Coordinates of C-alpha atoms in Angstrom, one line a residue:
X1 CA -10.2 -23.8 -48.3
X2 CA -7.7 -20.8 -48.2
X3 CA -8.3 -19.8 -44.3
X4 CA -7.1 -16.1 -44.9
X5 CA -9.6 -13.0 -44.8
X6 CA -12.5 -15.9 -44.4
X7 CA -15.3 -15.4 -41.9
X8 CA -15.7 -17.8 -38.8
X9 CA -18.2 -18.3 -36.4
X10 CA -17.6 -21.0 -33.9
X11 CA -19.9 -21.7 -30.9
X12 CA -18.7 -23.4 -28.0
X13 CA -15.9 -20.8 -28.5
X14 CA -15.6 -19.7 -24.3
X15 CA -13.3 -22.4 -24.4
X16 CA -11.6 -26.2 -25.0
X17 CA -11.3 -27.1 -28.5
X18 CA -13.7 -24.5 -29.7
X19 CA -11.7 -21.3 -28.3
X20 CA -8.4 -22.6 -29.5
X21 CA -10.2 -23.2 -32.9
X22 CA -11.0 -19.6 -33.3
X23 CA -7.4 -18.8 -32.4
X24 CA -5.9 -21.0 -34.8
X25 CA -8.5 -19.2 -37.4
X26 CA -7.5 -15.8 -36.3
X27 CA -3.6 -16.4 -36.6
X28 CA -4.0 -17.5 -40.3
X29 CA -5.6 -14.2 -41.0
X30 CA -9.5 -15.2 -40.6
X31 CA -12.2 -13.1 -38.7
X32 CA -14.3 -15.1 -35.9
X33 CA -17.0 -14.7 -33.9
X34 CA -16.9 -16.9 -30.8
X35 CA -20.1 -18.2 -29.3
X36 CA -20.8 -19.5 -25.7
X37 CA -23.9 -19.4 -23.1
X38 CA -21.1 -18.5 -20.7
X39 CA -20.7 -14.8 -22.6
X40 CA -18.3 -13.9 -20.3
X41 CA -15.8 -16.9 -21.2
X42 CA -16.8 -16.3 -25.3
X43 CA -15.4 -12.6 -24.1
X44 CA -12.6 -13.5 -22.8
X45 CA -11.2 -15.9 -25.5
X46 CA -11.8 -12.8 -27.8
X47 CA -9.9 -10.7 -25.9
X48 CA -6.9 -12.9 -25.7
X49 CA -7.3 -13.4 -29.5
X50 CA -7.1 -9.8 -30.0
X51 CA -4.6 -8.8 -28.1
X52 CA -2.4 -10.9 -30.5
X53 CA -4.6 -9.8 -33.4
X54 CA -6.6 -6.6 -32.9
X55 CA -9.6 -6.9 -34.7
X56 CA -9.8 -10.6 -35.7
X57 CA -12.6 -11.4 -33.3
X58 CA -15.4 -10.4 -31.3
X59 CA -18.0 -12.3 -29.2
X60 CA -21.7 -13.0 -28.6
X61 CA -23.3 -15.2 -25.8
X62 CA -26.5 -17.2 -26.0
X63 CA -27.6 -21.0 -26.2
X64 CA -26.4 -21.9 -29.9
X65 CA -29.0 -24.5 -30.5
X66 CA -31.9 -22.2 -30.5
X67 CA -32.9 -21.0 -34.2
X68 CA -33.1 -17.5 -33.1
X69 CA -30.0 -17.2 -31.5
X70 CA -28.2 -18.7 -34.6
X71 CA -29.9 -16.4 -37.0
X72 CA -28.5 -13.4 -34.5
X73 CA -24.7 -14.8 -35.0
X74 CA -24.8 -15.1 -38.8
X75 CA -26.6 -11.6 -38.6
X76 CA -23.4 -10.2 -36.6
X77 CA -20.9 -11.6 -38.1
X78 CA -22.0 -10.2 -41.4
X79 CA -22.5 -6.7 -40.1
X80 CA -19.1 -6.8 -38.2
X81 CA -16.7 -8.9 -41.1
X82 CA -18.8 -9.9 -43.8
X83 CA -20.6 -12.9 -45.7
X84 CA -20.2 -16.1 -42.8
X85 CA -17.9 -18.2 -45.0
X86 CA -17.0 -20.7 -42.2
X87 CA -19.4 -22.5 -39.5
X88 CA -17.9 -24.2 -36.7
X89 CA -21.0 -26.4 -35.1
X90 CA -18.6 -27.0 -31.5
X91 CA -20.8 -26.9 -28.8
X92 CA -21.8 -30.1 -27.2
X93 CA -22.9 -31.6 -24.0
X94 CA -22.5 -34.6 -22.4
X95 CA -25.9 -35.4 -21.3
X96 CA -25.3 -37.9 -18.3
X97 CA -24.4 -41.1 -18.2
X98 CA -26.8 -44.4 -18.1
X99 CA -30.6 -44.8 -19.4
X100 CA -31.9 -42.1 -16.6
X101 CA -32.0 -39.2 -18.6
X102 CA -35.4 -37.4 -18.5
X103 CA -37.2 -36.9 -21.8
X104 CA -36.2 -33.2 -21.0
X105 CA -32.6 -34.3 -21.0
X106 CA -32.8 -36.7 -24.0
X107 CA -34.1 -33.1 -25.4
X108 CA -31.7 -31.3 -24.9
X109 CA -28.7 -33.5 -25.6
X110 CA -30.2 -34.0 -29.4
X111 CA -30.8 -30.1 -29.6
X112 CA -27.1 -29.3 -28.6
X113 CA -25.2 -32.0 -30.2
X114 CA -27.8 -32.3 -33.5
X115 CA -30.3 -29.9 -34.2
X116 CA -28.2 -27.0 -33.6
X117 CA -26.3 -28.0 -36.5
X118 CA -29.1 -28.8 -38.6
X119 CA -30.5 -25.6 -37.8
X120 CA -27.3 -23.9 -38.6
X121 CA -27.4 -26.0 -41.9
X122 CA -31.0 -24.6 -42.6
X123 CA -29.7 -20.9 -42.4
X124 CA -26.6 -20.8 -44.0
X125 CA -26.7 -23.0 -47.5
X126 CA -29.5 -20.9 -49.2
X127 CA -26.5 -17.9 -49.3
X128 CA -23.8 -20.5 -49.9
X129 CA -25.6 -22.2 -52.9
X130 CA -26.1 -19.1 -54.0
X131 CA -22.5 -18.0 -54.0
X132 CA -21.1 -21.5 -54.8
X133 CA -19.1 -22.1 -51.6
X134 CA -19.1 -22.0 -47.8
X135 CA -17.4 -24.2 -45.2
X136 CA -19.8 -26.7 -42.6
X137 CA -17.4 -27.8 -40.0
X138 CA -19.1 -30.6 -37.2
X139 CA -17.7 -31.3 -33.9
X140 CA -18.4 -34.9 -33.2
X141 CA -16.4 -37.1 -31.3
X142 CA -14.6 -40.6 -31.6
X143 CA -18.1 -41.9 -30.0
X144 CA -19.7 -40.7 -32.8
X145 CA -18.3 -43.3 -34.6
X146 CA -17.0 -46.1 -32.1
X147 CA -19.3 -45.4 -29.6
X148 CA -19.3 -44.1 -25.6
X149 CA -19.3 -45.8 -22.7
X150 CA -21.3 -44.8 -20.4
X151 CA -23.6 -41.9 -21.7
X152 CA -26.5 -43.3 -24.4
X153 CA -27.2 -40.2 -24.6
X154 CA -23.3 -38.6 -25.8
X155 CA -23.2 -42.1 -28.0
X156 CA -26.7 -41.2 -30.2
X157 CA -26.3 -37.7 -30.6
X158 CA -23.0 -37.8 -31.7
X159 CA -23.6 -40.7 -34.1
X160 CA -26.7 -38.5 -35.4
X161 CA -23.9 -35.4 -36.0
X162 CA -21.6 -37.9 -37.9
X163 CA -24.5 -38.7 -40.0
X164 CA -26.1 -35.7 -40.5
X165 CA -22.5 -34.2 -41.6
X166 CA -22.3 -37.0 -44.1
X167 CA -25.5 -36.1 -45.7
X168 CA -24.3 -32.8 -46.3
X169 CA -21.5 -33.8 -48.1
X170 CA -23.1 -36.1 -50.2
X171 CA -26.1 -33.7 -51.0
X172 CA -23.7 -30.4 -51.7
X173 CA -20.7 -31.2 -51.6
X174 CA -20.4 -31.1 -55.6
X175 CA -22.4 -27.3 -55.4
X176 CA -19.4 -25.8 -53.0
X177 CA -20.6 -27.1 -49.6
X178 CA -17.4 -28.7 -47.9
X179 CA -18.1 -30.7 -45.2
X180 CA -15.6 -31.4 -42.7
X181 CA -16.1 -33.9 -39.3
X182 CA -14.2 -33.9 -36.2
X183 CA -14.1 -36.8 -34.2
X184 CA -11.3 -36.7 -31.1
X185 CA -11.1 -38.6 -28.1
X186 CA -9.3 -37.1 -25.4
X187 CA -9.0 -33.5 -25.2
X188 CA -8.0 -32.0 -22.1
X189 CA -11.7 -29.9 -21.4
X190 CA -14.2 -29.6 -19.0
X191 CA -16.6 -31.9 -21.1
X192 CA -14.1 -35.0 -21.2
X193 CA -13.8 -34.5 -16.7
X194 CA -17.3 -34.2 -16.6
X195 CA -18.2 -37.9 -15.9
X196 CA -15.8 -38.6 -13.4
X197 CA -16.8 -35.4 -11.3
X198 CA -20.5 -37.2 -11.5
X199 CA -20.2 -39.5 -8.7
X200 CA -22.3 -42.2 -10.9
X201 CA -20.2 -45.3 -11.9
X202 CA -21.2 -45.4 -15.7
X203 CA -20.0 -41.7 -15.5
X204 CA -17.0 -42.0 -14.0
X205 CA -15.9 -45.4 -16.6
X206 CA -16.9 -42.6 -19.2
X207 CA -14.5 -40.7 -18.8
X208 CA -12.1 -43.7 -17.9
X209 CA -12.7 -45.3 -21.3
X210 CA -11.8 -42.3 -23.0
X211 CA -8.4 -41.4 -20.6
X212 CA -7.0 -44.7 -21.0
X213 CA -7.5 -45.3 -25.0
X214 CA -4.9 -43.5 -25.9
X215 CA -2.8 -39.9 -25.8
X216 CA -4.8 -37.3 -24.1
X217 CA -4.6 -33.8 -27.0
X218 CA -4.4 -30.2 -25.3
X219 CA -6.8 -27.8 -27.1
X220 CA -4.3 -26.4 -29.5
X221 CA -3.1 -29.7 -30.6
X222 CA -6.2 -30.7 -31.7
X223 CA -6.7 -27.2 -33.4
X224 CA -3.9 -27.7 -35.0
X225 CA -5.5 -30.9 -36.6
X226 CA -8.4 -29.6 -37.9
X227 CA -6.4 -26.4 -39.6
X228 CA -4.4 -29.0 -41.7
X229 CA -7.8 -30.7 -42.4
X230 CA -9.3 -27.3 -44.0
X231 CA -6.3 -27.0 -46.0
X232 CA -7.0 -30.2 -47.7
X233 CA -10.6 -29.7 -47.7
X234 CA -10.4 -33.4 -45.7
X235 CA -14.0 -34.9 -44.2
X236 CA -13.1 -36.9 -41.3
X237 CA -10.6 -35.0 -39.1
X238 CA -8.9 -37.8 -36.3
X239 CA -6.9 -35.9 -34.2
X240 CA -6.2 -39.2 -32.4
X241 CA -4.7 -41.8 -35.6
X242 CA -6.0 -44.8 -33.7
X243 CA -9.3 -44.1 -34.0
X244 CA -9.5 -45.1 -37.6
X245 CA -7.8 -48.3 -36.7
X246 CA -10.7 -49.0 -34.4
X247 CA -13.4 -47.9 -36.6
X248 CA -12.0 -50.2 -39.2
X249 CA -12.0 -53.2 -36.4
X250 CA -15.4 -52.1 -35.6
X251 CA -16.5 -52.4 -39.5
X252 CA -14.7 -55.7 -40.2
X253 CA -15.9 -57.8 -37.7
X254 CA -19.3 -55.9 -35.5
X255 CA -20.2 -58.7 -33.5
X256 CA -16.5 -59.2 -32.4
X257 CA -15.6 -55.6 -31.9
X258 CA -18.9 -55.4 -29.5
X259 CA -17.9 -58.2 -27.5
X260 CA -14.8 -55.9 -27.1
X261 CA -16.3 -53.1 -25.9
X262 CA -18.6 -55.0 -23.3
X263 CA -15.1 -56.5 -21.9
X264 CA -13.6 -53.4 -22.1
X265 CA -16.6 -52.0 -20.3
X266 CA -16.6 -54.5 -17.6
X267 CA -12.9 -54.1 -16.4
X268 CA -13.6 -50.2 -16.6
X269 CA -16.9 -51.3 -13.5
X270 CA -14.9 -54.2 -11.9
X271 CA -13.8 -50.7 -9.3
X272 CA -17.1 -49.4 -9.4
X273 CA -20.5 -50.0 -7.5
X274 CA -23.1 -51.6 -9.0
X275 CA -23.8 -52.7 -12.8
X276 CA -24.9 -50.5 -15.6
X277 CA -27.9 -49.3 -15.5

């Protein structure tokens, strides 16, 4: 999809991947509306993003799984730019690490990192049916399809965002739909520290396991990525190429690859206290 005079909305947009997404989209000409709970971040990365190019963006804050509060954004968006021709479903959460999460938690981890993009989904293809395009764009992760040590709760949701992107491509993507997946490892962000800052064991090998797999991207440099990916209209975006070498160790031979990851898991704990929980 041609990225000039389109219209963006990307949540999670106070910062990380998904501010550096909506400036990527603003340089190539698009309009974006950043969304964060932290309003005041989601204001800030619009302000930089104007100063550099006035007009391009504007911000809204609120808790982008709720159905409401999506509604509100497309409603903006189209009042301020236009028709929403681009979603951006960025925000995430880790969750915690371990089995310990309350059913509150378990909640709210599925609500962030799925059903905000379902609801999303619900919203938006009635008008892009009807006009015979639009532009779904997921935020996964590399655990969405190798895994995550450490947080069940990161691991399932982001395996259920994987899948539930797939399904849209296979259920509209000959109607206009595109469908695009992204699925890093490390990115220098708050969400990636997160673990280690947690003071639990599985936590802390969380963020271990995804530090030591490989290059750690900046922000832009995983922007970057997924802007070549909308060119080429491309499903699975891997900012990090060794992560399709994985997932195709992980499909040719399952039982070996988990054997793997419980070694790898294990010399991750052999500095930590206690086993997994």
């Amino acid at each position: 999809m041609q990225i000039e005079d389109r219209v963006a909305i990307v949540t999670g947009g106070g910062g990380g991947i998904g501010s550096a997404i909506g400036a990527a989209l603003a340089a190539r000409g698009a309009r974006v509306l950043l969304a964060d709970l932290d309003g005041d971040a989601a204001a800030a990365a619009a302000a930089r993003i104007n100063d550099d190019h006035p007009g391009r963006a504007i911000a809204e804050s609120g808790d982008t799984a709720r159905t409401e509060v999506i509604a509100g954004l497309i409603a903006r968006a189209q009042a301020e730019f236009g028709p929403v021709d681009m979603y951006f479903a960025n925000a995430g959460i880790t969750g915690g690490p371990g089995l310990d999460l309350t059913e509150a938690q378990w909640d709210r981890v599925l609500d962030v990192n799925l059903r905000a993009h379902i609801r999303a989904a619900q919203q938006l293809l009635p008008g892009w049916l009807e006009r015979g395009e639009g532009y779904f764009i997921t935020t996964a992760s590399a655990a969405g399809l190798l895994t995550q040590i450490g947080s069940a709760g990161y691991a399932v949701s982001k395996h259920a965002a994987v899948s539930f992107a797939e399904w849209l491509s296979v259920t509209y993507g000959d109607r206009g739909v595109r469908v695009s997946c992204l699925c890093p490892m490390g990115v220098e962000t708050k969400l990636m520290r997160e673990g280690e800052n947690s003071g639990d064991p599985l936590g802390e090998a969380a963020t271990r396991a995804v530090t030591s797999a490989g290059d750690v991207l900046t922000p832009d440099q995983a922007a970057a990525t997924v802007i070549e990916a909308l060119g080429d209209e491309r499903f699975l975006i891997l900012p990090h190429a060794n992560v399709r070498d994985m997932y195709q160790q992980k499909a040719s031979d399952y039982d070996r690859w988990l054997r793997g990851m419980r070694r790898y898991q294990a010399s991750l704990l052999a500095t930590a206290d206690g086993p997994a929980r």
